[in-house]
Short mmCIF file of C-alpha atoms in Angstrom, two decimals:
data_model
loop_
_atom_site.label_atom_id
_atom_site.label_comp_id
_atom_site.label_asym_id
_atom_site.label_seq_id
_atom_site.Cartn_x
_atom_site.Cartn_y
_atom_site.Cartn_z
CA MET A 1 240.12 99.66 49.23
CA LEU A 2 241.18 103.26 50.06
CA SER A 3 239.45 106.53 50.74
CA VAL A 4 241.85 109.43 50.24
CA ILE A 5 241.09 112.53 52.31
CA ILE A 6 242.68 115.81 51.24
CA PRO A 7 242.06 118.97 53.27
CA THR A 8 242.33 122.03 51.06
CA GLU A 9 242.36 125.73 51.71
CA GLY A 10 240.62 126.78 48.53
CA VAL A 11 243.80 126.60 46.42
CA GLU A 12 243.36 124.86 43.08
CA GLN A 13 247.03 124.30 42.15
CA THR A 14 248.00 122.23 45.20
CA ALA A 15 244.81 120.15 45.08
CA VAL A 16 245.27 119.41 41.36
CA ALA A 17 248.93 118.38 41.87
CA THR A 18 247.90 115.84 44.51
CA LEU A 19 244.98 114.55 42.44
CA ALA A 20 247.23 114.06 39.39
CA ALA A 21 249.58 111.88 41.45
CA LEU A 22 246.62 109.73 42.54
CA VAL A 23 245.33 108.93 39.04
CA PRO A 24 247.44 105.74 38.66
CA GLY A 25 246.08 104.49 42.01
CA ALA A 26 242.51 105.02 40.85
CA ALA A 27 243.26 103.30 37.53
CA ALA A 28 244.77 100.33 39.41
CA GLY A 29 241.66 100.01 41.58
CA VAL A 30 243.47 100.86 44.82
CA ILE A 31 241.58 104.12 45.40
CA ARG A 32 237.84 103.85 45.86
CA GLU A 33 237.13 107.53 46.45
CA VAL A 34 238.84 110.87 46.96
CA LEU A 35 237.33 113.43 49.31
CA LEU A 36 238.33 117.08 49.00
CA VAL A 37 237.50 118.84 52.27
CA ASP A 38 237.38 122.61 52.11
CA ARG A 39 236.32 125.25 54.59
CA THR A 40 236.85 128.33 52.43
CA ARG A 41 233.64 127.85 50.46
CA ASN A 42 234.99 129.96 47.59
CA GLY A 43 233.75 127.46 44.98
CA VAL A 44 237.19 126.69 43.55
CA ILE A 45 237.65 123.29 45.18
CA GLU A 46 234.03 122.35 44.54
CA ARG A 47 234.66 122.85 40.80
CA VAL A 48 237.92 120.88 40.99
CA ALA A 49 236.09 118.01 42.70
CA ASP A 50 233.36 118.05 40.08
CA VAL A 51 235.81 117.96 37.16
CA ALA A 52 238.03 115.30 38.78
CA GLY A 53 235.17 113.05 39.90
CA CYS A 54 235.90 113.49 43.61
CA ARG A 55 233.55 114.06 46.50
CA PHE A 56 233.48 117.61 47.83
CA ILE A 57 232.90 118.22 51.53
CA GLY A 58 232.39 121.80 52.61
CA PHE A 59 232.52 122.40 56.34
CA ASP A 60 232.83 125.13 58.91
CA GLY A 61 235.63 124.04 61.19
CA PRO A 62 238.35 125.73 63.16
CA SER A 63 241.39 123.76 62.00
CA GLN A 64 242.95 121.32 59.60
CA GLY A 65 242.36 118.61 62.19
CA ALA A 66 238.64 119.36 61.94
CA ALA A 67 238.87 119.02 58.16
CA LEU A 68 240.61 115.65 58.47
CA ALA A 69 238.03 114.43 61.00
CA ALA A 70 235.16 115.62 58.75
CA GLY A 71 236.63 113.73 55.81
CA ALA A 72 237.09 110.56 57.83
CA LEU A 73 233.45 110.69 58.92
CA GLN A 74 232.31 110.74 55.29
CA ALA A 75 234.78 108.14 53.96
CA ARG A 76 233.33 104.78 52.91
CA SER A 77 236.40 102.55 52.62
CA PRO A 78 238.00 100.27 55.21
CA TRP A 79 241.36 102.05 54.75
CA LEU A 80 241.97 105.79 54.99
CA MET A 81 244.80 107.77 53.43
CA PHE A 82 245.23 111.35 54.60
CA LEU A 83 247.28 113.59 52.32
CA PRO A 84 247.86 117.34 52.52
CA ALA A 85 247.04 119.36 49.42
CA GLY A 86 250.25 119.71 47.44
CA ALA A 87 251.51 116.23 48.34
CA VAL A 88 252.77 114.25 45.35
CA LEU A 89 253.45 110.55 45.86
CA GLU A 90 256.35 109.15 43.90
CA THR A 91 256.10 106.14 41.60
CA GLY A 92 255.89 102.85 43.47
CA TRP A 93 253.44 103.97 46.13
CA ILE A 94 250.62 101.81 44.75
CA GLU A 95 252.45 98.51 45.09
CA GLU A 96 253.93 99.40 48.47
CA THR A 97 250.59 100.58 49.84
CA THR A 98 248.90 97.39 48.66
CA GLN A 99 251.63 95.24 50.24
CA PHE A 100 251.36 97.16 53.51
CA ILE A 101 247.58 96.71 53.67
CA GLN A 102 247.89 92.98 52.93
CA ALA A 103 250.63 92.56 55.56
CA VAL A 104 248.54 94.31 58.23
CA ALA A 105 245.47 92.26 57.34
CA SER A 106 247.39 88.96 57.55
CA SER A 107 249.21 89.86 60.79
CA GLY A 108 246.11 90.97 62.69
CA ARG A 109 248.13 93.76 64.34
CA ASP A 110 247.13 97.40 64.23
CA ARG A 111 249.66 99.34 62.15
CA ALA A 112 249.67 102.66 60.35
CA ALA A 113 252.10 104.00 57.78
CA VAL A 114 253.56 107.32 56.75
CA PHE A 115 255.48 108.17 53.61
CA ARG A 116 259.14 109.14 53.52
CA TYR A 117 259.42 112.91 53.23
CA ALA A 118 261.38 114.36 50.31
CA ARG A 119 261.95 118.04 49.68
CA SER A 120 261.06 119.21 46.21
CA PRO A 121 264.18 119.63 44.05
CA TYR A 122 262.78 123.00 42.95
CA ALA A 123 262.24 124.39 46.44
CA ASN A 124 264.55 127.00 47.90
CA THR A 125 266.47 125.75 50.89
CA ALA A 126 265.79 128.03 53.79
CA LEU A 127 266.45 127.94 57.51
CA ARG A 128 262.85 126.81 57.96
CA ASP A 129 263.57 123.65 55.91
CA ILE A 130 266.57 122.81 58.06
CA VAL A 131 264.53 123.24 61.24
CA TRP A 132 261.78 120.97 59.89
CA ALA A 133 264.36 118.34 58.91
CA VAL A 134 265.74 118.34 62.45
CA ALA A 135 262.20 118.12 63.86
CA ARG A 136 261.46 115.07 61.67
CA THR A 137 264.62 113.40 62.91
CA LEU A 138 263.96 114.07 66.58
CA ALA A 139 260.17 113.90 66.88
CA GLY A 140 259.32 111.51 64.07
CA PRO A 141 257.07 112.08 61.08
CA LEU A 142 254.97 115.20 60.69
CA GLY A 143 251.49 115.66 59.26
CA ASP A 144 252.78 116.54 55.80
CA GLN A 145 254.07 112.97 55.37
CA GLY A 146 250.56 111.61 54.92
CA LEU A 147 248.98 108.78 56.88
CA LEU A 148 247.69 105.37 55.82
CA ILE A 149 245.54 103.69 58.46
CA ALA A 150 242.71 101.16 58.73
CA ARG A 151 239.42 102.78 59.64
CA VAL A 152 238.93 100.48 62.66
CA HIS A 153 242.38 101.41 63.97
CA TYR A 154 241.70 105.12 63.34
CA ASP A 155 238.39 104.90 65.22
CA ARG A 156 239.92 102.85 68.05
CA ILE A 157 242.56 105.51 68.82
CA GLY A 158 240.05 108.35 68.58
CA GLY A 159 240.96 109.78 65.17
CA TYR A 160 241.98 113.36 64.61
CA PRO A 161 240.88 115.55 67.53
CA PRO A 162 238.95 118.30 65.68
CA GLN A 163 239.37 121.01 68.31
CA ALA A 164 243.02 120.38 69.16
CA ARG A 165 245.97 122.38 67.88
CA HIS A 166 248.43 120.28 65.89
CA SER A 167 245.97 117.38 65.68
CA GLU A 168 248.11 115.62 63.06
CA ALA A 169 251.08 115.48 65.43
CA ARG A 170 248.84 114.35 68.30
CA LEU A 171 247.49 111.45 66.29
CA LEU A 172 250.97 110.40 65.18
CA ARG A 173 252.13 110.49 68.82
CA ARG A 174 249.15 108.37 69.88
CA LEU A 175 250.12 105.83 67.25
CA GLY A 176 253.64 105.70 68.63
CA ARG A 177 256.76 104.47 66.90
CA SER A 178 256.00 100.79 67.53
CA SER A 179 252.73 100.81 65.55
CA ARG A 180 253.90 103.11 62.78
CA THR A 181 255.76 102.09 59.62
CA MET A 182 257.81 104.39 57.41
CA LEU A 183 257.14 103.41 53.81
CA ARG A 184 259.94 103.55 51.24
CA SER A 185 257.77 105.56 48.87
CA ARG A 186 258.46 109.26 49.11
CA ILE A 187 256.08 112.16 49.35
CA VAL A 188 257.10 115.49 47.85
CA MET A 189 255.33 118.72 48.76
CA VAL A 190 254.75 121.22 45.97
CA SER A 191 253.59 124.73 46.64
#
């Protein structure tokens, strides 16, 4: 049902945290494959992918948008879930994701979904966090909230522009508020 694409920067801890949160989805049959996309080529993520049973995609690209686009090109499922490394989905995401996919399929309308952002309870609150919270309120969701989208819808709107700066924000803007759903399930970033 789902291909999960996770761009990494060669950091094992954040990739492993995200993969651990996805295990129940794989066990439930919701996740077909996980693609770890890495441009550092330091071998760390390739080993993580091998141990975890994921697909590793090494690429030479200029940005995270290029990593996301490279992962989408290799994905085999009709639904794509983009998650940043270090994103941990809270309990309940499997059922809600399945319900969302079924609702979109039965309605025939193009819709995408993002997860509700939650700050880690262990993170230090800094001015940067306050600024990002204001940005989420004013501009809408940011790239670190993940994205769940049908492949045909992703392709129809042009996907992540690989060469553009802030390609995650550009894609979310192209989706617009009217075709984007905020799921109840929360996503917590760990560092």
